[in-house]
XYZ file of C-alpha atoms in Angstrom:
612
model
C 33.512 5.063 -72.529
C 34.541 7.798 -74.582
C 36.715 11.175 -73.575
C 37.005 10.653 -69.598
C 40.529 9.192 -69.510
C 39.619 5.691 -68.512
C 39.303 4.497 -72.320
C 42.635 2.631 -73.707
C 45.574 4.417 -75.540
C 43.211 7.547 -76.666
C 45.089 10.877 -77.049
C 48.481 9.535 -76.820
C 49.875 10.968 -80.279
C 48.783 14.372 -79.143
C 51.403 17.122 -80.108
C 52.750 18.933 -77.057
C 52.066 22.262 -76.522
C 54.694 25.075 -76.053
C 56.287 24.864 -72.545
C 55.251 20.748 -72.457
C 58.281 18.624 -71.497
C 58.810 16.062 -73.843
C 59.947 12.571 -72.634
C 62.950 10.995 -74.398
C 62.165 8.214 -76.783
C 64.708 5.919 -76.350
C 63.803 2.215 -74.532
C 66.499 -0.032 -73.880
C 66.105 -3.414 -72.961
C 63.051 -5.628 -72.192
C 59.410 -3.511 -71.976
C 56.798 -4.191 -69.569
C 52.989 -3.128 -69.048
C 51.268 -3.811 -66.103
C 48.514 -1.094 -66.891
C 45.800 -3.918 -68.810
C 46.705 -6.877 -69.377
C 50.334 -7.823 -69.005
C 52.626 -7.282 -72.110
C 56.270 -8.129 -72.244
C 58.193 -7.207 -75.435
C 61.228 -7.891 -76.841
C 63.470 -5.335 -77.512
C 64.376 -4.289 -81.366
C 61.957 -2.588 -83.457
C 59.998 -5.940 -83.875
C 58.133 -5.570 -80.347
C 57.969 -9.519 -80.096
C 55.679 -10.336 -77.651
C 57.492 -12.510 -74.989
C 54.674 -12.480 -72.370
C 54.965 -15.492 -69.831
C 50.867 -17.673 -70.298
C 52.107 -19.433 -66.891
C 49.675 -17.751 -64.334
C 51.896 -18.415 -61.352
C 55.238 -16.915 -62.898
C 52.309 -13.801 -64.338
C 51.938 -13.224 -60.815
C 55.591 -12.995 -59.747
C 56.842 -11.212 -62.286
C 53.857 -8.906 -61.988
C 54.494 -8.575 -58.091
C 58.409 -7.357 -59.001
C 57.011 -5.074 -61.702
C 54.551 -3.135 -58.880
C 57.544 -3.162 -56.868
C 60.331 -2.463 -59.907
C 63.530 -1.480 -58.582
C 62.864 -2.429 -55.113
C 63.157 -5.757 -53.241
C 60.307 -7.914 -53.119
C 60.679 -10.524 -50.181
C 60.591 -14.130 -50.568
C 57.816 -14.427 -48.404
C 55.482 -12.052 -49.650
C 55.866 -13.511 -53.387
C 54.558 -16.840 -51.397
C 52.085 -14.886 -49.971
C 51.161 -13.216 -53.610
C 51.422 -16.885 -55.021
C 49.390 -18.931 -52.436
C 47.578 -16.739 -49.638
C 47.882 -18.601 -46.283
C 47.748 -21.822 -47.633
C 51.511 -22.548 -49.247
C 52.740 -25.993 -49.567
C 55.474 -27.267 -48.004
C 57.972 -27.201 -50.888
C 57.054 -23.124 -50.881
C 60.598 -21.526 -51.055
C 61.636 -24.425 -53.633
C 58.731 -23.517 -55.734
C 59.527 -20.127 -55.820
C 62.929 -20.380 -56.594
C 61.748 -22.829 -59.907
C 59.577 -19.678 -60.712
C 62.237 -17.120 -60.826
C 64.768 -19.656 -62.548
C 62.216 -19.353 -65.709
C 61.363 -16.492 -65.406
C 65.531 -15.376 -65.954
C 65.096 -17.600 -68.978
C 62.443 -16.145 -70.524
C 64.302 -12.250 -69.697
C 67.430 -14.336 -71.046
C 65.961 -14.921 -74.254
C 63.670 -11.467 -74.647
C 67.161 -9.995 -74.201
C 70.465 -12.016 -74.437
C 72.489 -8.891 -73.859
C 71.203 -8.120 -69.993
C 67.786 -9.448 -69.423
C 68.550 -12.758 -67.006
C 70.958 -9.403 -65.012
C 67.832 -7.542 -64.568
C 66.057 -10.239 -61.901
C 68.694 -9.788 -59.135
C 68.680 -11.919 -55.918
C 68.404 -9.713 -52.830
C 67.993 -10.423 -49.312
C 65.423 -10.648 -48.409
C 63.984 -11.549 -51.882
C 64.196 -10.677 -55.497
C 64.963 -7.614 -57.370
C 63.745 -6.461 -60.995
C 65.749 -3.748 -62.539
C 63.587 -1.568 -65.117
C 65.616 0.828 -67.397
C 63.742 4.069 -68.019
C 60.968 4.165 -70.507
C 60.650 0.268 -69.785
C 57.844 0.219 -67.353
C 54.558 1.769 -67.958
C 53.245 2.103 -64.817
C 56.632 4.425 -64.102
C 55.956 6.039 -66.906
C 52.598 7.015 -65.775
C 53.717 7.927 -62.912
C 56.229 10.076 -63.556
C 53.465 12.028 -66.757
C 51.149 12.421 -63.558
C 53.801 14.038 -61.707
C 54.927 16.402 -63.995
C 51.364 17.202 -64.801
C 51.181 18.182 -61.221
C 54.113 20.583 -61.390
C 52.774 21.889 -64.442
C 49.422 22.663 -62.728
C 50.698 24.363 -59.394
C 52.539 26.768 -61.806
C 49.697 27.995 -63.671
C 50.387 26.049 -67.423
C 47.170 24.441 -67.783
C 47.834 23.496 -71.575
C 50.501 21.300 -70.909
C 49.224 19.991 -67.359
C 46.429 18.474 -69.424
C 48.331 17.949 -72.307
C 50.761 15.293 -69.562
C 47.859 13.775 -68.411
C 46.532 12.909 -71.116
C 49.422 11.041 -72.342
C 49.537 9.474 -68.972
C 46.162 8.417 -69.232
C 46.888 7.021 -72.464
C 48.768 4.544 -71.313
C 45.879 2.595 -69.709
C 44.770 -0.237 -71.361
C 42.536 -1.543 -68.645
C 42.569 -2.511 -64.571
C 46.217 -3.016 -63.675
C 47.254 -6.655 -64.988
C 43.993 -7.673 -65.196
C 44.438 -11.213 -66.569
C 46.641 -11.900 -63.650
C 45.411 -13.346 -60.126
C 46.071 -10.937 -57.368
C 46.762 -11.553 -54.008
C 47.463 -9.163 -50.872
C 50.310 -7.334 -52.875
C 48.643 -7.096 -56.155
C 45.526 -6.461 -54.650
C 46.581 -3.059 -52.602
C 48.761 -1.879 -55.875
C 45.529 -2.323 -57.526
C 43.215 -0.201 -55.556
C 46.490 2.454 -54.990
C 46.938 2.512 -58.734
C 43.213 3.333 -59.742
C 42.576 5.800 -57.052
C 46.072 7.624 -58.885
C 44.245 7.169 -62.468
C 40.844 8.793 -61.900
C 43.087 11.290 -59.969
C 44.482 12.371 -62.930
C 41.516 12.310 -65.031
C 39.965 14.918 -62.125
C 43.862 16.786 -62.610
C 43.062 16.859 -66.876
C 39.672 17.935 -65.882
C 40.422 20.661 -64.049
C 43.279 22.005 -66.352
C 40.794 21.901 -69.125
C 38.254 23.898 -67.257
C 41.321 26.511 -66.958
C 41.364 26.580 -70.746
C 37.751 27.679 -71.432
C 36.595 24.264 -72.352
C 34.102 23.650 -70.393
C 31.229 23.528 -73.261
C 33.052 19.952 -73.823
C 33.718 18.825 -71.075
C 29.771 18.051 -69.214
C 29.285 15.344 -70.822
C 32.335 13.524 -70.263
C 32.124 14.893 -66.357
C 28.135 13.283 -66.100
C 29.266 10.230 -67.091
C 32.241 10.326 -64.786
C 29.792 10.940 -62.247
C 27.592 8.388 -62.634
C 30.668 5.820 -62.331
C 31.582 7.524 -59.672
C 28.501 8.436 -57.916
C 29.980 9.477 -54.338
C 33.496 10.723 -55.402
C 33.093 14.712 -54.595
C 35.690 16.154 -56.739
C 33.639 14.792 -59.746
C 30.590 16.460 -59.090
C 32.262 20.162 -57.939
C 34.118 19.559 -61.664
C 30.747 18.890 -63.052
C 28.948 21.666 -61.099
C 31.427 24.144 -62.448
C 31.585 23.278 -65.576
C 27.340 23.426 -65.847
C 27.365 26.531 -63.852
C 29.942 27.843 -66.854
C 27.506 26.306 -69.836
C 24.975 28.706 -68.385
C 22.958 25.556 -67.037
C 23.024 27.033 -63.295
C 19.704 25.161 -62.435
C 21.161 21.569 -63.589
C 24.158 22.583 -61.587
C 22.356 22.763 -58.391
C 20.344 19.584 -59.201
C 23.864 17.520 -59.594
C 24.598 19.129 -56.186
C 21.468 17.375 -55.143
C 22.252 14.215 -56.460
C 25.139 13.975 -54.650
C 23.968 15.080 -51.150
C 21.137 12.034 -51.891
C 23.650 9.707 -52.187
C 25.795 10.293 -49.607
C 23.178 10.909 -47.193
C 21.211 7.519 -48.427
C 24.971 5.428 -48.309
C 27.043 6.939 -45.835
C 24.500 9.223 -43.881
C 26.785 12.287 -43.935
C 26.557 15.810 -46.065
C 28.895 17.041 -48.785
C 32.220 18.414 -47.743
C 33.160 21.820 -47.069
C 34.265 22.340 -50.458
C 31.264 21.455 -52.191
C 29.136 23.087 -50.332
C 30.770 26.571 -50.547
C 30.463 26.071 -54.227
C 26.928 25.348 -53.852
C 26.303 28.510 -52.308
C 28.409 30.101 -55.050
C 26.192 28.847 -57.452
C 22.997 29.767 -56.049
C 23.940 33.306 -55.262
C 25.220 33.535 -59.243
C 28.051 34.056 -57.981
C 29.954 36.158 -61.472
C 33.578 35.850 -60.328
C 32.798 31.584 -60.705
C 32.389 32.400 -64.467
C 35.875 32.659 -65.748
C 38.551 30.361 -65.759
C 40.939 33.068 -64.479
C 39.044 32.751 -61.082
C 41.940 29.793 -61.170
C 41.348 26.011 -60.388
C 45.129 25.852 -60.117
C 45.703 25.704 -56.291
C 47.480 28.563 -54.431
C 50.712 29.415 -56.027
C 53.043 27.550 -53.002
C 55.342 24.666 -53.823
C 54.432 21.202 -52.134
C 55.867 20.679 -48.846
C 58.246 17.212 -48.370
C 59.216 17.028 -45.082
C 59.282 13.001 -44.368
C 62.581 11.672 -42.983
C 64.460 9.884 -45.420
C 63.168 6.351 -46.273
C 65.500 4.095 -43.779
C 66.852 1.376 -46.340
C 67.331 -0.942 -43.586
C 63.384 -1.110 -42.832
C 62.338 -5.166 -43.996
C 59.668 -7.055 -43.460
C 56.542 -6.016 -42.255
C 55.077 -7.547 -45.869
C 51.838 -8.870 -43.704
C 51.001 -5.335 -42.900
C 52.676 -2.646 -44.769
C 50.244 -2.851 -47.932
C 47.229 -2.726 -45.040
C 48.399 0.813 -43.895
C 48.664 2.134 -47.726
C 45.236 0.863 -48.456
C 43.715 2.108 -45.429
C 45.480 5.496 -46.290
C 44.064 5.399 -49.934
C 40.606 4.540 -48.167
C 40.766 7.826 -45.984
C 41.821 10.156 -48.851
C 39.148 9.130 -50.930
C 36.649 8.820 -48.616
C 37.538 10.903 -45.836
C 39.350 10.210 -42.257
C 42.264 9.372 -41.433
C 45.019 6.146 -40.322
C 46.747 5.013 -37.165
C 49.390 2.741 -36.186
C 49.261 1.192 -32.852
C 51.518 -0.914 -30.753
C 53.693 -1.497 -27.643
C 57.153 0.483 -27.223
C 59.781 -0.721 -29.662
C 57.492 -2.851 -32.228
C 58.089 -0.408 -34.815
C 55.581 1.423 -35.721
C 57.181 4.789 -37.291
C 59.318 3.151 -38.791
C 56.282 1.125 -40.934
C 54.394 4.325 -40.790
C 57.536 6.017 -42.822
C 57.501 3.150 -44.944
C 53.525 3.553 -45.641
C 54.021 7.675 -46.025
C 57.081 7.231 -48.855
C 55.542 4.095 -50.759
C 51.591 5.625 -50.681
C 53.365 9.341 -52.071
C 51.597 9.756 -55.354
C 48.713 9.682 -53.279
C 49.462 13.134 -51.975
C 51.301 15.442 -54.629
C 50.704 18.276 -52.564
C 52.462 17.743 -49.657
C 54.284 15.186 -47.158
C 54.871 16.240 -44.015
C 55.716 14.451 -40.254
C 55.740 15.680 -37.073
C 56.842 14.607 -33.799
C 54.483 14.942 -30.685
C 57.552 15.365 -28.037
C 59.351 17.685 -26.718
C 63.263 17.475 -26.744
C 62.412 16.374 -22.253
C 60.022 13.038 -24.358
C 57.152 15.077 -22.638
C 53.866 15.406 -24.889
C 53.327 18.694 -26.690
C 50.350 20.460 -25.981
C 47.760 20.892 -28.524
C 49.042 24.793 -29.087
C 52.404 23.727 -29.339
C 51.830 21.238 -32.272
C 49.665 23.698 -33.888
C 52.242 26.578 -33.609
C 55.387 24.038 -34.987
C 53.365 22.919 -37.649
C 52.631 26.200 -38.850
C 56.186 26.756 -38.993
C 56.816 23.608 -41.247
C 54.106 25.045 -43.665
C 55.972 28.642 -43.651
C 53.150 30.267 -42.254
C 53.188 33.151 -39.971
C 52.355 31.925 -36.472
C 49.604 34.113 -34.597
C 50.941 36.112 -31.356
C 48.743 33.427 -29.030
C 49.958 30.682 -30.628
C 47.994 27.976 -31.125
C 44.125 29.681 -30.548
C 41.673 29.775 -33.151
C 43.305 32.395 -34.951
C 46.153 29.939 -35.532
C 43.694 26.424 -35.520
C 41.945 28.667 -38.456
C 45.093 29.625 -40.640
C 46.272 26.198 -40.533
C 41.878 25.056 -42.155
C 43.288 27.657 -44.825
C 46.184 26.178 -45.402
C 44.898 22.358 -45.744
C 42.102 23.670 -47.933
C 42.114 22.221 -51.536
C 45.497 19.891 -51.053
C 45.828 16.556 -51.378
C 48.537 15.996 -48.558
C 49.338 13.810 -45.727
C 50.399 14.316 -42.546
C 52.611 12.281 -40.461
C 51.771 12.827 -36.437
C 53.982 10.386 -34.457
C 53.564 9.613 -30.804
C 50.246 10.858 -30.360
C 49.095 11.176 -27.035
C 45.586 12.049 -27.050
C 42.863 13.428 -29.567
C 43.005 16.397 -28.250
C 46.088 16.798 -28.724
C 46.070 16.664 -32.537
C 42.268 17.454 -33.788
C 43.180 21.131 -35.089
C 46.073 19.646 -37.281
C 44.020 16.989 -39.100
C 43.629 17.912 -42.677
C 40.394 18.065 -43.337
C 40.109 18.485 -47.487
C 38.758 15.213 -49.419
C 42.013 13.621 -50.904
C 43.851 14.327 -47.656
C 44.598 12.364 -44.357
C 46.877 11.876 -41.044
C 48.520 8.923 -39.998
C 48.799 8.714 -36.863
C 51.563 6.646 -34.564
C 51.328 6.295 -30.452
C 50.540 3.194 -28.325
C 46.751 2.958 -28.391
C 44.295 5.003 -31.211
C 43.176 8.315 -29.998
C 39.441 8.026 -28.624
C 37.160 10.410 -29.780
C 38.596 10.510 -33.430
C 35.712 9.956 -35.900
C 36.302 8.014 -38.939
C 39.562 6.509 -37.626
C 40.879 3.788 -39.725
C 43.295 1.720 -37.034
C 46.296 -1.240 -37.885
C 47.798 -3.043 -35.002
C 51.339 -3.419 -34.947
C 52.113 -6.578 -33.251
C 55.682 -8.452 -32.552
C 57.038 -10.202 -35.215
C 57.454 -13.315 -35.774
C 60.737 -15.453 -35.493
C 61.392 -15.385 -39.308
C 60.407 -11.816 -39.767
C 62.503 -10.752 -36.662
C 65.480 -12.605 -38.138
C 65.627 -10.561 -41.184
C 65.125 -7.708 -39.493
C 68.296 -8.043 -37.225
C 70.144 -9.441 -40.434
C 69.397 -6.470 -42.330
C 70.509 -4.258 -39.726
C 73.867 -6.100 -38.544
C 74.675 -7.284 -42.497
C 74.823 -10.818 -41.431
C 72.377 -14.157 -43.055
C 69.247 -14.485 -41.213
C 69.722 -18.535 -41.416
C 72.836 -17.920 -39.149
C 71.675 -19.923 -35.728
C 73.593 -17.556 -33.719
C 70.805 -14.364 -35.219
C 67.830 -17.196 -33.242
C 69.099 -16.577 -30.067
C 70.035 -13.066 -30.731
C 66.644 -12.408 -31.641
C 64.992 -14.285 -28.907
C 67.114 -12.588 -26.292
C 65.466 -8.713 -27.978
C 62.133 -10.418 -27.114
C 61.731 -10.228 -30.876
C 61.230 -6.471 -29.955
C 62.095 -4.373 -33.605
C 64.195 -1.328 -31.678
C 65.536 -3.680 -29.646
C 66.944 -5.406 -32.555
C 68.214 -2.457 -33.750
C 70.135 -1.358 -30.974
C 71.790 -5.391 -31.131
C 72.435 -4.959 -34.759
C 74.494 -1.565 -33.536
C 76.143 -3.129 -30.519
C 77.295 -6.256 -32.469
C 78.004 -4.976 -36.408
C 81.589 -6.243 -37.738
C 81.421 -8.871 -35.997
C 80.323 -10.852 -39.384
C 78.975 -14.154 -39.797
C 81.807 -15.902 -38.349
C 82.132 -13.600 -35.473
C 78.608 -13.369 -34.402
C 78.402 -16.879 -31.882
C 81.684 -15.721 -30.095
C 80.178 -11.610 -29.392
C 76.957 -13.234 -28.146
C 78.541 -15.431 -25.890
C 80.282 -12.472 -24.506
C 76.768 -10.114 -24.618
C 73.969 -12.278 -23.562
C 73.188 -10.179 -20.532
C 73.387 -6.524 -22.370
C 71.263 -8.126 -25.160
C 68.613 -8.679 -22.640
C 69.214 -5.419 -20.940
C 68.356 -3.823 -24.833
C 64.835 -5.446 -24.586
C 63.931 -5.050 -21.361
C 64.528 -1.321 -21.585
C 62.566 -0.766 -25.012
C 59.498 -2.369 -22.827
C 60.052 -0.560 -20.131
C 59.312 2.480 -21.694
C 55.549 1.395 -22.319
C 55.616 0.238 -18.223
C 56.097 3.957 -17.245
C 53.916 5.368 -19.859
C 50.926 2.933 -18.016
C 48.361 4.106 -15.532
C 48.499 2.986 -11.754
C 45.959 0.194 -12.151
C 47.549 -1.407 -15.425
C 50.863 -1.792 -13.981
C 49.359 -3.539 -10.877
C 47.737 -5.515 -13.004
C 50.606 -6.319 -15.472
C 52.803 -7.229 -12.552
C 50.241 -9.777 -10.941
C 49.709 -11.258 -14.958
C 54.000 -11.207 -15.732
C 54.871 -13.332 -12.171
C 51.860 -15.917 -13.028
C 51.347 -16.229 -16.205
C 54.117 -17.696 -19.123
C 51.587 -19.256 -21.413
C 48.674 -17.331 -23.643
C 45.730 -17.138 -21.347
C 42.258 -15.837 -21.649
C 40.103 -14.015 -19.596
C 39.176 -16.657 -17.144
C 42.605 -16.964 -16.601
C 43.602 -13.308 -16.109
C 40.523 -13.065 -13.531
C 41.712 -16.340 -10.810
C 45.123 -13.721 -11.046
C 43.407 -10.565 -10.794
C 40.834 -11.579 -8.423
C 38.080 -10.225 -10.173
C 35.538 -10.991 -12.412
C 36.097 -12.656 -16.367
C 33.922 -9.533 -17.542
C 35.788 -6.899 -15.396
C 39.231 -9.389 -16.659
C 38.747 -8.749 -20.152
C 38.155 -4.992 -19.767
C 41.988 -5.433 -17.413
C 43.561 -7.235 -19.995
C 41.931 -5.186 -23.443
C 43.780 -2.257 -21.200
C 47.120 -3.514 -21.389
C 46.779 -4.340 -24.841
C 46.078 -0.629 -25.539
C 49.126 0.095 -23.449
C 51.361 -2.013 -25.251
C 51.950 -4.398 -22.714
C 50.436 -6.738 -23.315
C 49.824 -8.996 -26.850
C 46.856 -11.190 -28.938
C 48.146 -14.952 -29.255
C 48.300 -15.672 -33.318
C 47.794 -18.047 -34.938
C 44.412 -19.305 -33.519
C 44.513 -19.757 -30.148
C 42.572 -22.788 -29.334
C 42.091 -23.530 -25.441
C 44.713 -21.024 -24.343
C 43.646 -17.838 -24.713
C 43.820 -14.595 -26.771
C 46.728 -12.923 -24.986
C 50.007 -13.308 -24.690
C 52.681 -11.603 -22.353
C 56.158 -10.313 -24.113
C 58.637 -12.819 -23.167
C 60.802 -10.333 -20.948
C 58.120 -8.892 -19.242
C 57.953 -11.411 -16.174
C 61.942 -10.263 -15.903
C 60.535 -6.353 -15.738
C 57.520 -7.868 -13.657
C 60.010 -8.981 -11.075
C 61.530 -5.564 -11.141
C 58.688 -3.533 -10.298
């Protein structure tokens, strides 16, 4: 395919325009592309290949490259490397792996390639240089073609993308078996490159080219026969060739196919330009009627990314994907889970890692009041507002103010934190509603009444996972016996773990048995209080029944089970105990359950059972 982006290396030796940034030249060390096929070079102006054939040691080293610069865990390089089937001799294996894989850095680059591959609890490290990395390199072309574009220079917006573009030489490490990791970098990474074809696109229709630029745009929309920021590209630049009437036949293309696929209309967007286009609409002529966006710098308003947050490898590349699912696509993401499990903390996680998603904007908000009471729907509406820097209305949140905040989301490609959401009624008016936007969403149980409501369940982790969470936090080894107990006595509870990690840091490794000798009881108290919270947040009838489930049941049960307790039916049971999941008090067994049941109670909640 020729001229739409996706074809390898094309434009790259393309001179920069005036007011282009030009990227330094310079590329010390070892090279790597992920963005094709995977390529390691030498360095030296030789460029000798060096690129492992080994599949499994591909796949690691291609896991730390997605992740370059950060730490990749032990366990979800096992995961990349064998899916939920690893041998025994797992850890061992992987250890071999990253042994040759120092080697072969050692011997692409005596000087500092076997330093690069750091060992970091709780994995493995790869340090990139600048210029070294491709996919980095991309990224940062598509961000500065984004800049470029929100300030009006359309020559060098398209002039960056196009370089960025350039560096494609196929899927991401396509000769390289992908597992869960792989996998969600994969669909992230191609969402990001037809995003910036759309971006060069768009700052080409800002030049006047728009003459050369339908049939590039048809063809993009026949690979992409349901992605709606193709066809309004398309439709404008027809509409521009003076081919109004084949304009308003793409529109109907597109309304086919979504209707026949999905059974919904065209957005919003499209459809006001479909009105545009009937009526002749002159102004839609010119390229100064601007496809930059309004002149108003992205907002980034996440908290800061909390470098103690580990783990969570199972589920933190589910969240992204979903999240690249609802931009594309539409809808939006939410977290669920009992008190204390964690979830903003993953959603934070999700928001910084899935950014390039959303150039225009990153922004969270907290559904509380300063009293932990639930702001109203007004109230969010009105401090959101303020975040954006827009005037709030004199009644608040109304439709004057529900209708200013529309305006605002209009055309941006930004996400929205909302954490501790109550209800759906409580956040409807702040859900942005432009394709290549979307919420995610934190509270206890999903909103009802949301539509297209992409949900992950945050559950406790695991024994393992818990360790590392409380020996990231406390700065001790997770192997230590004394972090077991620790973590058992938290109820394996994430906050709770936490607040132990803050109770009992400098005591160090050798200190750790003697504090918790001293602390069993307050340890306890730390757990039992993060679960109360999800107690009082319960209606009536689901702490009655909680209560009667805590003081007789330890083991996983199932509905039969829960019914001889609650005295009521195994239909009516079910419906009880589905409930308390919602509420957060209440668990699904994993792995399989067998004979015993789906659920499982927390392990301190017969001690807040007895309490109550």
């Amino acid at each position: 395919m020729s001229g739409n982006g996706l074809a390898p290396r094309q434009a790259a030796d393309v001179p920069a325009p005036d007011g282009a940034e030009r990227a330094p030249h310079a590329r010390p060390g070892v090279r790597f592309g992920v963005l094709g096929p995977m390529e390691v070079f030498a360095p030296g102006a030789g460029d000798l290949p060096v690129t492992p054939q080994a599949p499994k040691i591909r796949v690691v080293l291609g896991a730390l490259l997605v992740r370059a610069n950060d730490i990749v865990s032990a366990d979800a390089l096992i995961d990349e490397l064998w899916g939920d089937a690893p041998p025994r001799t797992a850890t061992t294996t992987l250890q071999v792996y990253v042994s040759q894989l120092r080697k072969l850095l050692h011997r692409a680059d005596p000087h500092g390639g076997r330093a690069a591959l750091v060992t970091r609890r709780p994995g493995y490290l790869l340090r990139v240089a600048p210029g070294g990395l491709d996919l980095t390199e991309f990224e940062e072309l598509h961000a500065r073609g984004g800049a470029a574009m929100e300030r009006g220079d359309f020559a060098a917006a398209a002039h960056l993308e196009r370089r960025a573009l350039a560096l494609w030489r196929g899927p991401l490490l396509c000769d390289t078996p992908h597992g869960t990791l792989l996998g969600s970098a994969a669909v992230r990474l191609s969402d990001l490159r037809i995003t910036a074809v759309e971006r060069r696109v768009r700052a080409d229709l800002g030049l006047g080219r728009h003459g050369d630029l339908v049939a590039e745009l048809q063809e993009l929309a026949t690979q992409f026969p349901m992605r709606e920021v193709i066809h309004e590209l398309l439709m404008v630049a027809l509409y521009r060739s003076g081919r109004q009437a084949d304009a308003l036949r793409a529109f109907d293309r597109i309304s086919r196919t979504l209707a026949e696929e999905l059974n919904i209309t065209p957005g919003p967007r499209l459809g006001r330009l479909h009105r545009r286009i009937r009526a002749g609409d002159p102004a839609l002529l010119h390229p100064a009627d601007r496809e930059r966006l309004p002149a108003r710098p992205p907002a980034v308003q996440l908290p800061a990314r909390d470098p103690l947050f580990t783990g969570r490898d199972d589920v933190l590349p589910a969240v992204v994907d979903k999240l690249l699912g609802a931009a594309a696509e539409g809808g939006h993401v939410a977290v669920t889970g009992m008190a204390g499990v964690g979830k903003t903390a993953l959603a934070l996680a999700a928001a910084h890692r899935s950014a390039p998603l959303f150039p225009d904007g990153r922004l969270f908000l907290g559904l509380r009041s300063a009293a932990g009471e639930p702001l109203t729907a007004a109230q969010a509406v009105e401090q959101l507002l303020r975040q954006l820097g827009a005037p709030v209305p004199p009644r608040g949140g109304g439709r004057e103010a529900q209708a200013l905040l529309a305006r605002l989301w209009e055309g941006r490609r930004a996400l929205l934190l909302l954490d501790d959401v109550a209800s759906a009624e409580q956040v409807r008016a702040l859900l942005p509603t432009s394709l290549g936007s979307a919420a995610l969403l934190t509270g206890r149980r999903p909103p009802a009444g949301l539509e297209g409501l992409r949900t992950v369940v945050l559950r406790v982790p695991g024994a393992r996972e818990a360790a590392r969470i409380f020996a990231a936090a406390a700065g001790v080894p997770a192997e230590d016996p004394a972090v077991a107990e620790v973590v058992e006595l938290c109820g394996r509870l994430p906050r709770a773990l936490r607040l132990a990690a803050e109770r009992l840091r400098g005591a160090g490794a050798a200190g750790l048995a003697e504090r918790l000798d001293a602390d069993r009881a307050g340890l306890r108290e730390l757990g039992r209080r993060v679960l109360l919270a999800a107690y009082e947040h319960a209606a009536v009838a689901e702490r009655r029944a909680f209560r009667l489930l805590a003081t007789a049941r330890a083991r996983p049960f199932g509905p039969a089970a829960a019914a001889a307790v609650l005295g009521i039916d195994p239909a009516a049971a079910e419906s009880a105990a589905e409930s308390l999941v919602a509420a957060g008090l209440l668990g699904r067994h994993d792995p399989a359950h067998g004979s015993e049941g789906p659920y499982r109670l927390h392990p301190l909640s017969q001690l807040l059972a007895l309490e109550h």
